Amino acid sequence: GESVGLHLPTLSVQEGDNSIINCAYSNSASDYFIWYKQESGKGPQFIIDIRSNMDKRQGQRVTVLLNKTVKHLSLQIAATQPGDSAVYFCAEFSMDTGRRALTFGSGTRLQVQP
Amino acid sequence: NAGVTQTPKFQVLKTGQSMTLQCAQDMNHNSMYWYRQDPGMGLRLIYYSASEGTTDKGEVPNGYNVSRLNKREFSLRLESAAPSQTSVYFCASSLRTGGTEAFFGQGTRLTVV
């Protein structure tokens, strides 16, 4: 069953196109930024992380960009496939706070059109 | 390899009833977490356990209690369920405290009527 809300921003792309999912963050003291993918009826799954002293990191078909000046994080997915359809969450972690756990954003739904 | 296992998958409670959500991981992870997911609000941290024998409050702990029974198991208890606790609950674990790669269970969909 559907686990995620009905009012998420949605990005619709054609299969084979590149996707860019954006996230704005507020905590300047975050040490890491992370992207998770959640498919319908499942728990979130780790995609990629980036340390705050970096501005770009690449994985398999994915690239994360970090712009600390404007507090913006993006996830780029190359050659988007139907299996990429999911909700994508950005998350952050700060070692300075007493809370040693991830803080999640509200998510973006990616729909891949065949 | 089971990963993180949550039970039950679905539950309906009446207001005022109590229940315990169970979570177990078989990855020998040190840290475990409970999140709730509501429509349009992403995941919010309820409680976490940095290591066996320790638990700490997260963003939304009111109305919940937790027990880190051993390294594998971390349970979440609702003592007196309220309709506001209707949500999907996720348990997660990570190798170390604050690890960026957390592994999530399949979730428990709880409805309080």
Coordinates of N, CA and C in Angstrom, one line a residue:
Chain A
G1 N 0.8 -1.2 0.0 CA 0.0 0.0 0.0 C 0.8 1.2 0.0
E2 N 0.2 2.4 -0.3 CA 1.0 3.6 -0.4 C 1.3 4.1 1.0
S3 N 2.6 4.5 1.2 CA 3.1 4.9 2.5 C 3.3 6.4 2.6
V4 N 3.2 7.1 1.5 CA 3.6 8.5 1.5 C 2.4 9.3 1.1
G5 N 2.5 10.6 1.5 CA 1.4 11.5 1.4 C 0.9 11.8 0.0
L6 N -0.2 12.4 0.0 CA -0.9 12.7 -1.3 C -0.5 14.1 -1.8
H7 N 0.2 14.9 -1.1 CA 0.5 16.3 -1.5 C 1.9 16.6 -1.7
L8 N 2.7 15.6 -2.1 CA 4.1 15.8 -2.3 C 4.3 16.5 -3.7
P9 N 5.3 17.3 -3.8 CA 5.6 17.9 -5.1 C 6.0 16.7 -6.0
T10 N 5.6 16.8 -7.3 CA 5.9 15.7 -8.2 C 6.7 16.1 -9.4
L11 N 7.6 15.3 -9.8 CA 8.4 15.6 -11.0 C 8.1 14.4 -11.9
S12 N 7.7 14.8 -13.1 CA 7.3 13.8 -14.1 C 8.3 13.9 -15.3
V13 N 9.0 12.8 -15.6 CA 10.0 12.8 -16.7 C 9.7 11.6 -17.6
Q14 N 10.3 11.7 -18.8 CA 10.2 10.6 -19.8 C 11.4 9.7 -19.5
E15 N 11.1 8.4 -19.8 CA 12.1 7.4 -19.6 C 13.3 7.7 -20.5
G16 N 14.5 7.6 -20.0 CA 15.7 7.9 -20.8 C 16.2 9.3 -20.5
D17 N 15.3 10.2 -20.1 CA 15.7 11.6 -19.8 C 16.5 11.6 -18.5
N18 N 17.2 12.7 -18.2 CA 17.8 12.9 -16.9 C 16.8 13.6 -16.0
S19 N 16.9 13.3 -14.7 CA 16.0 13.9 -13.7 C 16.9 14.7 -12.7
I20 N 16.3 15.7 -12.2 CA 17.0 16.5 -11.2 C 16.0 16.8 -10.1
I21 N 16.3 16.3 -8.9 CA 15.4 16.5 -7.7 C 16.1 17.4 -6.8
N22 N 15.4 18.4 -6.3 CA 16.0 19.5 -5.5 C 15.6 19.4 -4.0
C23 N 16.4 20.0 -3.2 CA 16.1 20.0 -1.8 C 16.8 21.2 -1.2
A24 N 16.0 22.0 -0.4 CA 16.5 23.1 0.3 C 16.7 22.7 1.8
Y25 N 17.8 23.1 2.4 CA 18.0 22.8 3.8 C 18.2 24.0 4.6
S26 N 18.1 23.9 5.9 CA 18.2 25.1 6.7 C 19.3 25.1 7.7
N27 N 19.8 23.9 8.0 CA 20.8 23.7 9.1 C 22.2 23.9 8.5
S28 N 22.9 25.0 8.6 CA 24.2 25.3 8.1 C 25.3 24.4 8.8
A29 N 24.9 23.8 9.9 CA 25.9 23.0 10.7 C 25.9 21.6 10.3
S30 N 25.1 21.2 9.3 CA 25.0 19.8 9.0 C 26.3 19.3 8.4
D31 N 26.7 18.1 8.8 CA 27.9 17.5 8.4 C 27.8 16.6 7.2
Y32 N 26.7 16.0 7.1 CA 26.4 15.1 5.9 C 25.0 15.4 5.4
F33 N 24.9 15.2 4.1 CA 23.6 15.3 3.4 C 23.4 14.0 2.6
I34 N 22.2 13.5 2.7 CA 22.0 12.1 2.2 C 20.7 12.1 1.3
W35 N 20.6 11.2 0.4 CA 19.4 11.0 -0.4 C 18.9 9.6 -0.2
Y36 N 17.6 9.5 0.0 CA 17.0 8.2 0.2 C 15.9 8.1 -0.9
K37 N 15.6 6.8 -1.3 CA 14.5 6.5 -2.2 C 13.5 5.6 -1.5
Q38 N 12.2 5.9 -1.7 CA 11.2 5.1 -1.1 C 10.2 4.7 -2.1
E39 N 10.2 3.4 -2.4 CA 9.2 2.8 -3.3 C 7.9 2.6 -2.6
S40 N 6.8 2.5 -3.3 CA 5.5 2.3 -2.7 C 5.4 1.1 -1.8
G41 N 5.0 1.3 -0.6 CA 4.8 0.1 0.3 C 6.1 -0.4 0.9
K42 N 7.2 0.4 0.7 CA 8.5 -0.1 1.3 C 9.1 1.0 2.2
G43 N 10.1 0.6 2.9 CA 10.9 1.6 3.7 C 11.9 2.3 2.8
P44 N 12.3 3.4 3.3 CA 13.3 4.2 2.5 C 14.6 3.4 2.4
Q45 N 15.3 3.7 1.3 CA 16.6 3.0 0.9 C 17.6 4.0 0.6
F46 N 18.8 3.9 1.2 CA 19.9 4.8 1.0 C 20.3 4.8 -0.5
I47 N 20.6 6.0 -1.0 CA 21.1 6.1 -2.4 C 22.6 6.6 -2.3
I48 N 22.8 7.8 -1.8 CA 24.1 8.4 -1.8 C 24.2 9.4 -0.7
D49 N 25.4 9.7 -0.2 CA 25.6 10.8 0.7 C 26.8 11.7 0.3
I50 N 26.8 12.8 0.9 CA 27.9 13.8 0.6 C 28.3 14.5 1.8
R51 N 29.5 14.6 2.1 CA 30.0 15.3 3.2 C 29.9 16.8 3.0
S52 N 29.8 17.6 4.0 CA 29.5 19.0 3.8 C 30.7 19.8 3.2
N53 N 31.9 19.2 3.3 CA 33.0 19.9 2.7 C 33.3 19.6 1.2
M54 N 32.3 18.9 0.7 CA 32.4 18.5 -0.8 C 31.3 19.3 -1.5
D55 N 31.4 19.4 -2.8 CA 30.3 20.0 -3.6 C 29.7 19.1 -4.6
K56 N 30.3 18.0 -4.8 CA 29.8 17.0 -5.8 C 30.3 15.6 -5.5
R57 N 29.4 14.7 -5.7 CA 29.8 13.3 -5.5 C 29.0 12.4 -6.5
Q58 N 29.6 11.5 -7.1 CA 29.0 10.7 -8.1 C 28.9 9.2 -7.7
G59 N 27.8 8.6 -8.1 CA 27.6 7.2 -7.8 C 27.2 6.6 -9.2
Q60 N 26.6 5.4 -9.1 CA 26.2 4.8 -10.3 C 24.9 5.4 -10.8
R61 N 25.0 6.1 -11.9 CA 23.8 6.8 -12.5 C 23.3 8.0 -11.7
V62 N 23.9 8.3 -10.6 CA 23.4 9.4 -9.7 C 24.6 10.3 -9.4
T63 N 24.2 11.6 -9.3 CA 25.2 12.6 -8.9 C 24.5 13.5 -7.8
V64 N 25.1 13.8 -6.8 CA 24.6 14.7 -5.8 C 25.5 16.0 -5.8
L65 N 24.8 17.1 -5.9 CA 25.4 18.4 -5.9 C 25.0 19.2 -4.6
L66 N 26.0 19.8 -4.0 CA 25.8 20.6 -2.8 C 26.2 22.0 -3.0
N67 N 25.3 23.0 -2.8 CA 25.6 24.4 -2.9 C 25.4 25.0 -1.5
K68 N 26.4 25.2 -0.7 CA 26.3 25.6 0.7 C 25.9 27.1 0.7
T69 N 26.3 27.8 -0.4 CA 26.0 29.3 -0.4 C 24.5 29.6 -0.3
V70 N 23.7 28.8 -1.1 CA 22.3 28.9 -1.1 C 21.6 27.8 -0.4
K71 N 22.3 27.0 0.3 CA 21.7 25.9 1.1 C 20.8 25.0 0.2
H72 N 21.4 24.5 -0.8 CA 20.6 23.7 -1.8 C 21.4 22.4 -2.1
L73 N 20.6 21.4 -2.2 CA 21.1 20.0 -2.5 C 20.3 19.5 -3.7
S74 N 20.9 18.8 -4.6 CA 20.2 18.2 -5.7 C 20.7 16.8 -6.0
L75 N 19.8 16.0 -6.5 CA 20.1 14.6 -6.9 C 19.8 14.5 -8.4
Q76 N 20.8 14.2 -9.2 CA 20.7 14.0 -10.6 C 20.7 12.5 -10.9
I77 N 19.7 12.1 -11.7 CA 19.6 10.7 -12.1 C 19.7 10.7 -13.6
A78 N 20.7 10.0 -14.1 CA 21.0 9.9 -15.5 C 20.1 8.8 -16.1
A79 N 19.6 9.0 -17.4 CA 18.9 8.0 -18.1 C 17.8 7.3 -17.2
T80 N 16.9 8.1 -16.8 CA 15.9 7.7 -15.8 C 15.1 6.5 -16.4
Q81 N 14.9 5.5 -15.5 CA 14.2 4.3 -15.8 C 12.9 4.2 -15.0
P82 N 12.0 3.3 -15.5 CA 10.7 3.2 -14.8 C 10.9 2.7 -13.3
G83 N 12.0 2.0 -13.1 CA 12.3 1.5 -11.7 C 12.7 2.7 -10.8
D84 N 13.0 3.8 -11.4 CA 13.4 5.0 -10.6 C 12.1 5.7 -10.0
S85 N 11.0 5.3 -10.4 CA 9.7 5.9 -9.9 C 9.6 5.6 -8.4
A86 N 9.5 6.7 -7.6 CA 9.5 6.5 -6.2 C 9.4 7.9 -5.6
V87 N 9.4 8.0 -4.3 CA 9.5 9.3 -3.6 C 11.0 9.4 -3.1
Y88 N 11.6 10.5 -3.3 CA 13.0 10.8 -2.9 C 13.0 11.8 -1.8
F89 N 13.7 11.4 -0.7 CA 13.9 12.3 0.4 C 15.4 12.7 0.6
C90 N 15.5 14.0 0.9 CA 16.9 14.4 1.3 C 16.9 14.3 2.9
A91 N 18.0 14.1 3.4 CA 18.2 14.0 4.9 C 19.5 14.7 5.2
E92 N 19.6 15.0 6.5 CA 20.9 15.6 6.9 C 21.2 15.1 8.3
F93 N 22.5 15.2 8.6 CA 23.0 14.7 9.9 C 24.1 15.7 10.4
S94 N 24.0 16.1 11.6 CA 24.9 17.0 12.2 C 25.5 16.4 13.5
M95 N 26.8 16.3 13.6 CA 27.4 15.8 14.8 C 27.4 16.8 15.9
D96 N 27.1 18.0 15.7 CA 27.1 19.0 16.7 C 25.9 18.9 17.6
T97 N 24.8 18.5 17.1 CA 23.6 18.4 17.9 C 23.7 17.2 18.8
G98 N 22.9 17.1 19.8 CA 22.9 16.0 20.7 C 22.2 14.8 20.1
R99 N 21.5 15.0 19.0 CA 20.7 13.9 18.4 C 21.5 13.3 17.3
R100 N 21.8 12.0 17.5 CA 22.7 11.3 16.6 C 21.8 10.4 15.7
A101 N 21.0 11.1 14.9 CA 20.1 10.4 13.9 C 19.9 11.4 12.8
L102 N 19.4 10.8 11.7 CA 19.1 11.6 10.5 C 17.8 12.4 10.6
T103 N 17.8 13.6 10.0 CA 16.6 14.4 9.9 C 16.2 14.4 8.5
F104 N 14.9 14.1 8.2 CA 14.5 14.0 6.8 C 13.7 15.2 6.4
G105 N 13.8 15.5 5.1 CA 12.9 16.5 4.5 C 11.6 15.8 4.1
S106 N 10.7 16.6 3.4 CA 9.3 16.1 3.1 C 9.2 15.3 1.9
G107 N 10.1 15.3 1.0 CA 10.1 14.4 -0.2 C 9.6 14.9 -1.5
T108 N 10.0 14.3 -2.6 CA 9.6 14.6 -3.9 C 9.2 13.3 -4.6
R109 N 8.1 13.3 -5.3 CA 7.7 12.1 -6.0 C 8.2 12.2 -7.4
L110 N 8.9 11.2 -7.9 CA 9.4 11.1 -9.3 C 8.5 10.1 -10.0
Q111 N 7.9 10.5 -11.1 CA 7.1 9.7 -12.0 C 7.8 9.6 -13.3
V112 N 8.1 8.4 -13.7 CA 8.8 8.1 -15.0 C 7.8 7.6 -16.0
Q113 N 7.6 8.4 -17.1 CA 6.6 8.0 -18.1 C 7.3 7.2 -19.2
P114 N 6.7 6.1 -19.6 CA 7.4 5.2 -20.5 C 7.4 5.8 -21.9
Chain B
N1 N 19.2 -13.1 3.9 CA 19.5 -12.0 4.8 C 18.3 -11.1 5.0
A2 N 17.7 -11.2 6.3 CA 16.4 -10.5 6.5 C 16.6 -9.0 6.7
G3 N 17.7 -8.5 7.2 CA 17.8 -7.1 7.4 C 17.1 -6.6 8.7
V4 N 16.1 -5.7 8.5 CA 15.3 -5.2 9.6 C 13.9 -5.7 9.4
T5 N 13.4 -6.4 10.4 CA 12.1 -7.0 10.4 C 11.2 -6.3 11.4
Q6 N 10.0 -5.9 11.0 CA 9.0 -5.2 11.9 C 7.8 -6.1 11.9
T7 N 7.2 -6.2 13.1 CA 5.9 -6.8 13.3 C 5.1 -6.0 14.2
P8 N 3.7 -5.9 14.0 CA 3.0 -6.4 12.8 C 3.2 -5.5 11.6
K9 N 2.6 -5.9 10.5 CA 2.7 -5.0 9.3 C 1.5 -4.1 9.3
F10 N 0.4 -4.5 9.9 CA -0.9 -3.7 9.9 C -1.5 -3.9 11.3
Q11 N -2.1 -2.8 11.8 CA -2.8 -2.9 13.1 C -3.8 -1.8 13.2
V12 N -5.0 -2.2 13.8 CA -6.0 -1.3 14.1 C -6.3 -1.3 15.6
L13 N -6.2 -0.2 16.2 CA -6.4 0.0 17.6 C -7.6 0.9 17.9
K14 N -8.2 0.6 19.1 CA -9.2 1.6 19.5 C -8.5 2.6 20.4
T15 N -9.1 3.8 20.5 CA -8.5 4.9 21.3 C -8.4 4.3 22.8
G16 N -7.2 4.5 23.3 CA -6.9 4.1 24.7 C -6.3 2.7 24.8
Q17 N -6.3 1.9 23.8 CA -5.6 0.6 23.8 C -4.1 0.8 23.8
S18 N -3.4 -0.2 24.2 CA -2.0 -0.2 24.1 C -1.5 -1.3 23.2
M19 N -0.3 -1.1 22.7 CA 0.4 -2.1 21.9 C 1.9 -1.8 21.8
T20 N 2.6 -2.9 21.4 CA 4.0 -2.8 21.2 C 4.4 -3.2 19.8
L21 N 5.1 -2.3 19.1 CA 5.6 -2.6 17.8 C 7.0 -3.2 18.0
Q22 N 7.3 -4.3 17.3 CA 8.5 -5.0 17.5 C 9.4 -4.8 16.3
C23 N 10.7 -4.7 16.6 CA 11.7 -4.5 15.5 C 12.9 -5.3 15.8
A24 N 13.5 -6.0 14.8 CA 14.7 -6.8 15.0 C 15.6 -6.6 13.8
Q25 N 16.9 -6.6 14.0 CA 17.8 -6.5 12.9 C 18.9 -7.6 13.1
D26 N 19.3 -8.1 12.0 CA 20.3 -9.2 12.0 C 21.7 -8.8 11.4
M27 N 22.0 -7.5 11.4 CA 23.2 -7.0 10.7 C 24.2 -6.6 11.8
N28 N 24.0 -6.9 13.0 CA 24.9 -6.6 14.1 C 25.2 -5.1 14.2
H29 N 24.1 -4.3 13.9 CA 24.2 -2.8 14.0 C 24.2 -2.4 15.4
N30 N 24.9 -1.3 15.7 CA 24.8 -0.7 17.0 C 23.6 0.2 17.3
S31 N 23.2 1.0 16.3 CA 22.2 2.0 16.5 C 20.9 1.6 15.8
M32 N 19.8 1.9 16.5 CA 18.5 1.6 16.0 C 17.6 2.8 16.2
Y33 N 16.5 3.0 15.4 CA 15.7 4.2 15.3 C 14.2 3.8 15.1
W34 N 13.4 4.6 15.6 CA 12.0 4.6 15.3 C 11.5 5.9 14.7
Y35 N 10.9 5.8 13.5 CA 10.4 7.0 12.8 C 8.9 6.8 12.5
R36 N 8.2 7.9 12.4 CA 6.8 7.8 11.9 C 6.7 8.6 10.7
Q37 N 5.8 8.2 9.8 CA 5.7 8.9 8.5 C 4.2 9.2 8.3
D38 N 3.9 10.5 8.2 CA 2.6 11.0 8.0 C 2.5 11.7 6.6
P39 N 1.3 11.7 6.0 CA 1.2 12.3 4.7 C 1.8 13.7 4.6
G40 N 2.7 14.0 3.7 CA 3.2 15.3 3.4 C 4.2 15.8 4.5
M41 N 4.6 14.9 5.4 CA 5.5 15.4 6.5 C 6.8 14.6 6.6
G42 N 7.1 13.7 5.6 CA 8.3 13.0 5.6 C 8.4 12.1 6.8
L43 N 9.6 11.7 7.3 CA 9.8 10.9 8.4 C 10.2 11.7 9.6
R44 N 9.6 11.5 10.7 CA 10.0 12.2 11.9 C 10.5 11.2 13.0
L45 N 11.6 11.5 13.6 CA 12.2 10.6 14.6 C 11.5 10.6 15.9
I46 N 11.1 9.4 16.4 CA 10.4 9.3 17.6 C 11.4 9.1 18.8
Y47 N 12.2 8.0 18.7 CA 13.2 7.7 19.6 C 14.3 7.0 18.9
Y48 N 15.5 7.0 19.5 CA 16.6 6.2 18.9 C 17.4 5.6 20.0
S49 N 18.2 4.6 19.6 CA 19.1 4.0 20.6 C 20.5 3.9 19.9
A50 N 21.4 4.7 20.5 CA 22.7 4.8 19.9 C 23.5 3.5 20.0
S51 N 23.2 2.8 21.1 CA 23.9 1.6 21.4 C 23.1 0.8 22.4
E52 N 23.4 -0.5 22.5 CA 22.7 -1.3 23.5 C 22.7 -0.7 24.9
G53 N 21.5 -0.6 25.5 CA 21.5 0.0 26.8 C 21.2 1.4 26.9
T54 N 21.1 2.1 25.8 CA 20.8 3.6 25.8 C 19.7 3.9 24.8
T55 N 18.8 4.8 25.3 CA 17.8 5.3 24.4 C 17.7 6.8 24.6
D56 N 17.3 7.5 23.5 CA 17.1 9.0 23.6 C 15.9 9.4 22.8
K57 N 15.3 10.5 23.3 CA 14.2 11.1 22.6 C 14.6 11.7 21.3
G58 N 13.6 11.6 20.3 CA 13.8 12.3 19.1 C 12.9 13.5 19.0
E59 N 12.4 13.8 17.8 CA 11.6 15.0 17.6 C 10.2 14.9 18.1
V60 N 9.6 13.7 18.1 CA 8.2 13.6 18.5 C 8.0 12.4 19.5
P61 N 8.6 12.4 20.7 CA 8.5 11.3 21.6 C 7.2 11.1 22.4
N62 N 6.4 12.2 22.5 CA 5.3 12.1 23.4 C 4.3 11.1 23.0
G63 N 3.9 10.3 24.0 CA 2.9 9.2 23.8 C 3.6 7.9 23.5
Y64 N 4.9 7.8 23.5 CA 5.6 6.6 23.1 C 6.7 6.3 24.2
N65 N 7.0 5.0 24.3 CA 8.1 4.5 25.1 C 8.9 3.5 24.3
V66 N 10.1 3.3 24.6 CA 10.9 2.3 23.8 C 11.7 1.5 24.8
S67 N 12.1 0.3 24.2 CA 13.0 -0.6 25.0 C 14.0 -1.1 24.0
R68 N 15.3 -1.0 24.4 CA 16.4 -1.7 23.6 C 16.6 -3.0 24.4
L69 N 15.9 -4.0 23.9 CA 15.9 -5.3 24.7 C 17.3 -5.9 24.6
N70 N 18.0 -5.8 23.5 CA 19.3 -6.4 23.3 C 19.9 -5.7 22.1
K71 N 21.0 -6.1 21.6 CA 21.6 -5.5 20.4 C 20.7 -5.6 19.2
R72 N 19.9 -6.7 19.1 CA 19.1 -7.0 17.9 C 17.8 -6.3 17.9
E73 N 17.2 -6.1 19.1 CA 15.8 -5.7 19.2 C 15.5 -4.4 19.8
F74 N 14.6 -3.6 19.2 CA 14.2 -2.3 19.7 C 12.7 -2.1 19.5
S75 N 12.0 -2.1 20.6 CA 10.5 -2.1 20.5 C 10.0 -0.7 20.8
L76 N 8.8 -0.4 20.3 CA 8.1 0.9 20.5 C 6.8 0.6 21.1
R77 N 6.5 1.2 22.2 CA 5.2 1.0 22.9 C 4.3 2.2 22.9
L78 N 3.1 2.0 22.6 CA 2.0 3.0 22.7 C 1.2 2.6 24.0
E79 N 1.2 3.4 25.0 CA 0.6 3.0 26.2 C -0.9 3.3 26.2
S80 N -1.3 4.3 25.5 CA -2.7 4.7 25.4 C -2.9 5.4 24.0
A81 N -3.3 4.6 23.0 CA -3.3 5.0 21.7 C -4.3 6.2 21.5
A82 N -3.9 7.1 20.6 CA -4.8 8.3 20.2 C -4.9 8.3 18.7
P83 N -6.0 8.9 18.2 CA -6.1 9.0 16.7 C -4.9 9.7 16.1
S84 N -4.3 10.6 16.8 CA -3.2 11.4 16.3 C -1.9 10.5 16.0
Q85 N -2.0 9.3 16.6 CA -0.9 8.3 16.4 C -1.1 7.4 15.2
T86 N -2.2 7.6 14.5 CA -2.4 7.0 13.2 C -1.3 7.4 12.2
S87 N -0.5 6.4 11.8 CA 0.7 6.7 11.0 C 1.3 5.4 10.4
V88 N 2.3 5.6 9.7 CA 3.1 4.4 9.3 C 4.4 4.5 10.1
Y89 N 4.8 3.5 10.8 CA 6.0 3.5 11.7 C 7.1 2.7 11.0
F90 N 8.3 3.3 11.0 CA 9.4 2.6 10.4 C 10.5 2.4 11.5
C91 N 11.0 1.3 11.6 CA 12.2 1.0 12.4 C 13.4 1.0 11.4
A92 N 14.6 1.4 11.9 CA 15.8 1.5 11.1 C 17.0 1.1 12.0
S93 N 18.1 0.7 11.3 CA 19.3 0.5 12.1 C 20.5 1.0 11.2
S94 N 21.5 1.3 11.9 CA 22.8 1.7 11.2 C 23.9 1.1 12.0
L95 N 25.0 0.9 11.3 CA 26.2 0.3 11.9 C 26.7 1.1 13.1
R96 N 26.7 2.4 13.0 CA 27.2 3.2 14.0 C 26.3 4.4 14.3
T97 N 26.5 5.1 15.4 CA 25.6 6.2 15.7 C 25.8 7.3 14.6
G98 N 24.7 7.8 14.1 CA 24.7 8.8 13.1 C 25.2 8.3 11.8
G99 N 25.3 7.0 11.6 CA 25.6 6.6 10.2 C 24.7 7.0 9.2
T100 N 25.2 7.5 8.1 CA 24.3 8.0 7.0 C 23.5 7.0 6.3
E101 N 24.0 5.7 6.3 CA 23.3 4.7 5.6 C 22.6 3.9 6.7
A102 N 21.3 4.2 6.8 CA 20.4 3.5 7.7 C 19.6 2.5 6.8
F103 N 19.3 1.3 7.4 CA 18.5 0.3 6.8 C 17.1 0.3 7.5
F104 N 16.1 0.3 6.6 CA 14.7 0.4 7.1 C 14.0 -0.9 7.0
G105 N 13.1 -1.1 7.9 CA 12.1 -2.2 7.8 C 11.0 -1.8 6.8
Q106 N 10.0 -2.7 6.7 CA 8.9 -2.5 5.7 C 7.9 -1.6 6.2
G107 N 7.9 -1.3 7.5 CA 6.9 -0.4 8.1 C 5.7 -1.1 8.7
T108 N 5.1 -0.5 9.7 CA 3.8 -0.9 10.3 C 2.8 0.2 10.1
R109 N 1.7 -0.2 9.4 CA 0.7 0.8 9.2 C -0.3 0.7 10.4
L110 N -0.4 1.7 11.2 CA -1.2 1.7 12.4 C -2.4 2.7 12.3
T111 N -3.6 2.2 12.5 CA -4.8 3.1 12.5 C -5.4 3.0 13.9
V112 N -5.6 4.2 14.5 CA -6.3 4.3 15.8 C -7.6 5.0 15.5
V113 N -8.7 4.2 15.9 CA -10.1 4.7 15.7 C -10.7 5.1 17.0

